[in-house]
Short mmCIF file of C-alpha atoms in Angstrom, two decimals:
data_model
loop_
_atom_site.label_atom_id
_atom_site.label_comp_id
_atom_site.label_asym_id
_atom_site.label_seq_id
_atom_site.Cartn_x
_atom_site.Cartn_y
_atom_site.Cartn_z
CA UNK O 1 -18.93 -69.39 -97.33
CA UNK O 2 -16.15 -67.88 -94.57
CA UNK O 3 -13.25 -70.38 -94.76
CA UNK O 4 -12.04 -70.87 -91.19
CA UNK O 5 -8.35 -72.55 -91.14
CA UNK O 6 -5.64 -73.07 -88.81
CA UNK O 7 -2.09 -73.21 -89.84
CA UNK O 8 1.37 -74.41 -88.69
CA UNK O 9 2.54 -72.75 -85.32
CA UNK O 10 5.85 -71.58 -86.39
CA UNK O 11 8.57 -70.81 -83.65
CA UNK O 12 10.17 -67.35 -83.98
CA UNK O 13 12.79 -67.72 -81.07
CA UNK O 14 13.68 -70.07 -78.46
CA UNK O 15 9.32 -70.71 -77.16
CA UNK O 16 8.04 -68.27 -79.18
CA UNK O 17 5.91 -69.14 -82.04
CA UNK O 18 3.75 -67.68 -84.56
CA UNK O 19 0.61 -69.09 -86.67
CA UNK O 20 -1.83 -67.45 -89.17
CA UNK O 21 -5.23 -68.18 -89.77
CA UNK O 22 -8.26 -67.12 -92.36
CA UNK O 23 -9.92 -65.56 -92.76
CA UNK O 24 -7.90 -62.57 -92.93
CA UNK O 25 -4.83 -64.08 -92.40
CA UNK O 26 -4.30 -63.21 -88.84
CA UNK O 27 -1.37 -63.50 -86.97
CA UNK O 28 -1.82 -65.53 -84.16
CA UNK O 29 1.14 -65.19 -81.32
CA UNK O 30 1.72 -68.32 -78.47
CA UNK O 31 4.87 -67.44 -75.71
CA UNK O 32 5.88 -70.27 -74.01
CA UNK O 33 7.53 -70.70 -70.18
CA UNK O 34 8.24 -72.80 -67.65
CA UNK O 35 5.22 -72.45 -66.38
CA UNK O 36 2.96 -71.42 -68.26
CA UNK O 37 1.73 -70.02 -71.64
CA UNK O 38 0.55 -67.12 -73.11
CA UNK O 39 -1.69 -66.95 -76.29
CA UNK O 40 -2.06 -63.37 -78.54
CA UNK O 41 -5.25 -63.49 -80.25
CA UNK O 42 -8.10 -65.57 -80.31
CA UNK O 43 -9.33 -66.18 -84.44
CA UNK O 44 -12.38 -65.41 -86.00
CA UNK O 45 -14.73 -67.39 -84.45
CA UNK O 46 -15.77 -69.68 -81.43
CA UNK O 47 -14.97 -73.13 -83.21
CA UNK O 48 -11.97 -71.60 -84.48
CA UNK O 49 -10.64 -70.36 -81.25
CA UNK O 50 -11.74 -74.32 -79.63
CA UNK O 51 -9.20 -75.49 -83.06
CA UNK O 52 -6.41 -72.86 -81.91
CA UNK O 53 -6.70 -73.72 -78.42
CA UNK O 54 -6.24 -77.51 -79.04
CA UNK O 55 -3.19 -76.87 -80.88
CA UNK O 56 -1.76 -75.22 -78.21
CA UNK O 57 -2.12 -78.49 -75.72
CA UNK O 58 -0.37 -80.55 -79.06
CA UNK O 59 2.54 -78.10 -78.86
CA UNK O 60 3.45 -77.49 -75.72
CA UNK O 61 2.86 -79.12 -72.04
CA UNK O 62 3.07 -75.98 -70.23
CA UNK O 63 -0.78 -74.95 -69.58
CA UNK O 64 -2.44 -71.73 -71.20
CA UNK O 65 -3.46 -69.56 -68.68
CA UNK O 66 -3.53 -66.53 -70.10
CA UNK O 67 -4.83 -65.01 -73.08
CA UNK O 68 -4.53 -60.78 -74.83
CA UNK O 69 -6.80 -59.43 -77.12
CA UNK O 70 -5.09 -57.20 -79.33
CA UNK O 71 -7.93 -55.06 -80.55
CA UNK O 72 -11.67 -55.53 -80.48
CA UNK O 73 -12.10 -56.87 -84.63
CA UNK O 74 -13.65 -60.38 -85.15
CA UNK O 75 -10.83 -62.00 -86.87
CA UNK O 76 -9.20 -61.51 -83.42
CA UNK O 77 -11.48 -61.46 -81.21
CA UNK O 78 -14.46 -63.40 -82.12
CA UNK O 79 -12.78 -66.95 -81.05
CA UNK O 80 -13.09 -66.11 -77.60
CA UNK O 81 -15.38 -68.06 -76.27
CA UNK O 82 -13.24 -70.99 -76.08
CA UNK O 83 -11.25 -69.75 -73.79
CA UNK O 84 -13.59 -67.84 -71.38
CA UNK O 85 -12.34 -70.13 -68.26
CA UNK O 86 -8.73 -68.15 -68.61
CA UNK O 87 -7.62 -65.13 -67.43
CA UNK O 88 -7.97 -62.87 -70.77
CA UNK O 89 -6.48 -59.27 -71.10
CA UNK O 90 -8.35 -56.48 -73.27
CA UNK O 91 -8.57 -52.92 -73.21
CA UNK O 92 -11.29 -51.47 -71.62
CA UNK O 93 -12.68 -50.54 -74.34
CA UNK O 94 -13.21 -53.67 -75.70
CA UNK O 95 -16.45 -53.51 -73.23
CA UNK O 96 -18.33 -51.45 -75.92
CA UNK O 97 -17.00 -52.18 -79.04
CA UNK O 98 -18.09 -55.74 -78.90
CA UNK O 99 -21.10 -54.86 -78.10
CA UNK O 100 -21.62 -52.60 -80.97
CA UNK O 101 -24.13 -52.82 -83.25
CA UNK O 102 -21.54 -53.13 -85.83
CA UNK O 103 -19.93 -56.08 -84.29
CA UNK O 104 -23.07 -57.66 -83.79
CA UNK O 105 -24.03 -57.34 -87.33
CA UNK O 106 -21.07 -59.16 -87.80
CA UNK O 107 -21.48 -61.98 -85.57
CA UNK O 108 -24.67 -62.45 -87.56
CA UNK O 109 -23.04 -62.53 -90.66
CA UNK O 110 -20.36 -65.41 -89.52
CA UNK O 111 -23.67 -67.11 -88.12
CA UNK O 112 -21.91 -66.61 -84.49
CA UNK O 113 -24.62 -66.34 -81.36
CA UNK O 114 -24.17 -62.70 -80.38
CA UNK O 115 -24.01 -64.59 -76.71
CA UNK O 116 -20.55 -66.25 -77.88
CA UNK O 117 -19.15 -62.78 -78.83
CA UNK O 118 -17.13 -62.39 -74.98
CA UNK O 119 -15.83 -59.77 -73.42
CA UNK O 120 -12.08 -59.57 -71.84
CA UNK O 121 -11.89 -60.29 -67.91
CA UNK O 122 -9.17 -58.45 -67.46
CA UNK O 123 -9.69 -55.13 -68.62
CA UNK O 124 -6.52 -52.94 -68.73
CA UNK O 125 -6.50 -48.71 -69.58
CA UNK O 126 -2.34 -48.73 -69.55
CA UNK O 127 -0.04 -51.44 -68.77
CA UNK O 128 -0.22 -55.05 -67.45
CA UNK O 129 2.60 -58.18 -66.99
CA UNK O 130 2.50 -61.45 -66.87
CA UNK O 131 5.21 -63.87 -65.18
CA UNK O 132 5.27 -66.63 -67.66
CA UNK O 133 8.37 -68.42 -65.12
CA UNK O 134 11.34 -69.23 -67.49
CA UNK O 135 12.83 -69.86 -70.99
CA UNK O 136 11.85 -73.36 -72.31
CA UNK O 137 15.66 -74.05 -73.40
CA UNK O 138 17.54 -71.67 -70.18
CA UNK O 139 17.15 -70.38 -67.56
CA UNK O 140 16.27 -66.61 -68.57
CA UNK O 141 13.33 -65.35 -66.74
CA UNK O 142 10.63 -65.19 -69.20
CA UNK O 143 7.60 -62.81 -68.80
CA UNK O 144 5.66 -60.45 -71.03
CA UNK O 145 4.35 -56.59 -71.01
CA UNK O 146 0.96 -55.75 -72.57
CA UNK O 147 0.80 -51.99 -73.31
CA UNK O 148 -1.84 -49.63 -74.65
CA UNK O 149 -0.05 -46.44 -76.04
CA UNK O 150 -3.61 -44.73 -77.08
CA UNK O 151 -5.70 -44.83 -79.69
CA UNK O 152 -4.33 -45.94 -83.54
CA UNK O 153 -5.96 -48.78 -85.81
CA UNK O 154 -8.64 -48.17 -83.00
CA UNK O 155 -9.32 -47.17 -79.58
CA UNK O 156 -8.10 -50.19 -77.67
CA UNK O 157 -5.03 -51.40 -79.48
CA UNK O 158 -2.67 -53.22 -77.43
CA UNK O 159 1.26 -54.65 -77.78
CA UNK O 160 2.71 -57.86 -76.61
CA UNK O 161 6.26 -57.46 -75.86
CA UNK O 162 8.38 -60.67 -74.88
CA UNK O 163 11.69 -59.00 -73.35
CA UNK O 164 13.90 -62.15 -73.37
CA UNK O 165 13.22 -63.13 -77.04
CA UNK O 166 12.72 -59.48 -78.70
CA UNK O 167 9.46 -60.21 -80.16
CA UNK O 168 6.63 -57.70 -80.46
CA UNK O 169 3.03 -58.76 -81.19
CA UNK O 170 1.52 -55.41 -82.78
CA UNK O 171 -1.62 -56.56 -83.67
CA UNK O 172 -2.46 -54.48 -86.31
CA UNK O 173 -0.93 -50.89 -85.26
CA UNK O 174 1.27 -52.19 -87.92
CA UNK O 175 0.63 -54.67 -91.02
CA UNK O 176 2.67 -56.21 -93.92
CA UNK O 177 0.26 -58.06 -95.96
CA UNK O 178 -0.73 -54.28 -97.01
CA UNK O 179 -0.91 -50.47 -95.91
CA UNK O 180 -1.92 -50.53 -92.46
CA UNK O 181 -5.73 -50.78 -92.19
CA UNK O 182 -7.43 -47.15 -91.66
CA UNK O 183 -11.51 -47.94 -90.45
CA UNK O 184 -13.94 -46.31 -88.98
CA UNK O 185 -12.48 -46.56 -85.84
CA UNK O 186 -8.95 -45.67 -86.09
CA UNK O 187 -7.92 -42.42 -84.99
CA UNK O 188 -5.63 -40.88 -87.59
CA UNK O 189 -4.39 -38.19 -85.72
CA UNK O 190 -3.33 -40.21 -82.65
CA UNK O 191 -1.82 -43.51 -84.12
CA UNK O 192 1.64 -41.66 -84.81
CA UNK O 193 2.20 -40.94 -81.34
CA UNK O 194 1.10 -44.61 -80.39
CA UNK O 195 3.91 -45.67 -83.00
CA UNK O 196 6.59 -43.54 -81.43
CA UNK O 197 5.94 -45.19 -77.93
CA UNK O 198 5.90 -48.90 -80.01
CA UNK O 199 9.05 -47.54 -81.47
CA UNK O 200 10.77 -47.02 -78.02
CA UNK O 201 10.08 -50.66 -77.07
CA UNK O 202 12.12 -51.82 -80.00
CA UNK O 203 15.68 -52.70 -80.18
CA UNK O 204 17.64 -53.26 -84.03
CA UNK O 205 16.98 -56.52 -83.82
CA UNK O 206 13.71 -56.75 -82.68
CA UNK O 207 10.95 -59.23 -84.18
CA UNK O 208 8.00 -57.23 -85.10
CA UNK O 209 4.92 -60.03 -85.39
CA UNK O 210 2.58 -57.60 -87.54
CA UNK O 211 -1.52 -58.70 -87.02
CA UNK O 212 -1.56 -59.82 -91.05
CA UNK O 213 1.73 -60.75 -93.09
CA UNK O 214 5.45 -61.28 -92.35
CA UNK O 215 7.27 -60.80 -89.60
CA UNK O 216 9.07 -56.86 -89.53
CA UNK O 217 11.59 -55.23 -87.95
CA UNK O 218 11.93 -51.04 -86.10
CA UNK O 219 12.73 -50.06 -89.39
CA UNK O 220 9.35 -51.18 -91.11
CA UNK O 221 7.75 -49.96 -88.22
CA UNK O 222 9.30 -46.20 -88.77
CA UNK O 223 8.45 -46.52 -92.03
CA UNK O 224 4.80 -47.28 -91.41
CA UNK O 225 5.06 -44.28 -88.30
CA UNK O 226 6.11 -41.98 -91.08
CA UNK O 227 3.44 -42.32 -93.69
CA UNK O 228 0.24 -42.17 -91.52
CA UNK O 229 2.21 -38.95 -89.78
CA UNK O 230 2.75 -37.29 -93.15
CA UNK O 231 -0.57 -38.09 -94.31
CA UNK O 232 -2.47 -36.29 -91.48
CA UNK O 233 -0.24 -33.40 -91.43
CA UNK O 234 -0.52 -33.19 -94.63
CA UNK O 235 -4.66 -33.18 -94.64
CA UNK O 236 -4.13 -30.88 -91.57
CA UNK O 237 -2.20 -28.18 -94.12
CA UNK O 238 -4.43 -28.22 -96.95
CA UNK O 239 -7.51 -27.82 -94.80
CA UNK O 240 -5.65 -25.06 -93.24
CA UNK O 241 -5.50 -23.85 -97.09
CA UNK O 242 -9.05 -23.97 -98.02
CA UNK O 243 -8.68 -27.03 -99.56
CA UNK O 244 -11.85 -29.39 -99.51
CA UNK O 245 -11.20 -33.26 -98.83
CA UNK O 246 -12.90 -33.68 -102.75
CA UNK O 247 -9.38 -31.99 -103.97
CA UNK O 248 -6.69 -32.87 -101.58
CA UNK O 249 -6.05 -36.16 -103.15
CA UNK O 250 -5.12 -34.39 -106.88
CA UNK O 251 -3.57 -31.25 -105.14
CA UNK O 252 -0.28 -30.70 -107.14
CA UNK O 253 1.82 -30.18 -104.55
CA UNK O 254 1.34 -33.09 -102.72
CA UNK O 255 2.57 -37.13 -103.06
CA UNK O 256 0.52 -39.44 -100.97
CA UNK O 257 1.86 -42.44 -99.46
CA UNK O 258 0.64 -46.35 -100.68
CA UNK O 259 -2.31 -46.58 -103.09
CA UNK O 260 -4.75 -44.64 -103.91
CA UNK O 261 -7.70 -45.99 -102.56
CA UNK O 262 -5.32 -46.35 -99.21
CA UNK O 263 -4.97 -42.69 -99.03
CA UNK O 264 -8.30 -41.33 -100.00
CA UNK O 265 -9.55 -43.24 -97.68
CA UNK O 266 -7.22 -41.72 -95.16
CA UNK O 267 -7.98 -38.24 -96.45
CA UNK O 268 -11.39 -38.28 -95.46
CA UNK O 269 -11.28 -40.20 -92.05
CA UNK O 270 -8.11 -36.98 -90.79
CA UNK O 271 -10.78 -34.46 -92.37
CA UNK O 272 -13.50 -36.34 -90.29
CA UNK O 273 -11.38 -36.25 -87.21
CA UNK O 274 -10.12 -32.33 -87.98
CA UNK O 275 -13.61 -30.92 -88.54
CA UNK O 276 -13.97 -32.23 -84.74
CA UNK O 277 -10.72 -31.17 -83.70
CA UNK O 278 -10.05 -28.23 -85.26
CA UNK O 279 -12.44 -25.06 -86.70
CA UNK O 280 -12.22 -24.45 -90.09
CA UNK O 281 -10.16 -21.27 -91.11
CA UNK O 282 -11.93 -18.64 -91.42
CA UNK O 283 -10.72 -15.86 -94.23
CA UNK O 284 -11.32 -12.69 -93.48
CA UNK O 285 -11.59 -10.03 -96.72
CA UNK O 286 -10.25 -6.92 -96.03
CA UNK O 287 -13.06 -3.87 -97.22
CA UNK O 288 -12.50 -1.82 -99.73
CA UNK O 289 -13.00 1.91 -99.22
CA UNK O 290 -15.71 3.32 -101.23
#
């Protein structure tokens, strides 16, 4: 059976707190103001997100009004129902992939009424803020940017950036618990460039709240920029080469970043996405006179 718990919120800076919750260990994010609060993330499922919404009104006076949705997969998503009477930002995509077959097969699963699976009512393609009024503890004026920088861990990822505190929600464009997550969805040869525009947001001492494990920093997130980069370039060379996906893991010349089962399965979603992209070479053998 799914175990479905709630931990400790944890506070990060001065009204910022953090909590995880399983399944998956999610990162859940809470920013507090003056006048109002701001959840990141909703848990896995309806009576989960009803548990993580309660604990919000047991830590903090200032009402929730406002909720993101940092990608479209149930252990962040699914809990939205409970809050469906707030003002809730998604990407537009989230509009399909919730209603994919795939994400109703796993509502099923869960035992979750396909009609609880909810969609965002605030559907965003770029950039949205929210006015959150001040600092609990000063005066500072206390607001947050939501940004989609393109496709990466999957077509609607979105950051939560709270300027005053330098905390980043990254849902899981980046992770900790383990190599970041490549899936079906994710688009290899984009998530790099989403990372560079993350990376711009980010100051040295920027909190980086990854969607699973411990809080990171710009470095970590370089890091992670860096491996996913080199592993799609590198897929994009020996393709150029000849080189089928079967061989590219074991090609001599070549070190592949994380584990092995982490970068096969990387190796065939960038040959997926090249074969789309890009025509395969074509050699051309020069005749021979007879």
């Amino acid at each position: 059976m799914t175990r479905f718990d709630l931990g400790p919120w944890r506070e990060l800076q001065e009204g910022v707190f953090v909590a995880q919750c399983q399944p998956e260990g999610v990162n859940l994010g809470l920013v507090v103001g003056s006048d109002a609060c701001l959840l990141v993330d909703t848990g896995s499922s309806p009576w989960q997100g009803a548990e993580i919404r309660g604990s919000v009104a047991q830590l903090t006076s200032a009402p929730l009004t406002t909720v993101v949705i940092t990608h479209s997969h149930y252990d962040h998503a699914f809990g939205l129902a409970a809050f469906r009477d707030l003002e809730v930002f998604g990407h537009a995509s989230l509009g399909s992939s919730l209603r994919s077959p795939a994400a109703q097969a796993k509502a099923e699963e869960l035992r979750i009424d396909p009609d609880d699976i909810r969609l965002p009512n605030r559907p965003i393609t770029l950039l949205a803020a929210k006015d959150l009024g001040a600092s609990p503890r000063n005066d500072r004026k206390r607001w947050v940017e939501i940004s989609h920088f393109g496709p990466g861990h999957t077509a609607g990822d979105l950051v939560v950036l709270v300027p005053d505190a330098r905390v980043l929600f990254a849902g899981d464009l980046v992770e900790q618990s383990g190599p970041p997550q490549i899936g079906p969805d994710s688009v290899v040869a984009q998530w790099p460039k989403a990372l560079d525009a993350v990376m711009g947001m980010l100051r040295p001492d920027t909190m980086v709240v990854p969607g699973h494990g411990e809080v990171l920093d710009r470095m970590d997130v370089l890091e992670q920029r860096g491996a996913i980069g080199a592993t799609y370039a590198q897929c994009e060379w020996l393709r150029n080469q000849g080189v089928g996906e079967a061989d590219a893991y074991g090609h001599p010349e070549l070190e592949w970043p994380y584990t092995e089962e982490w970068a096969r399965a990387a190796i065939a979603k960038s040959y997926a996405e090249l074969a789309v992209l890009v025509p395969r070479p074509v050699r051309t053998i020069p005749l021979t006179a007879v």
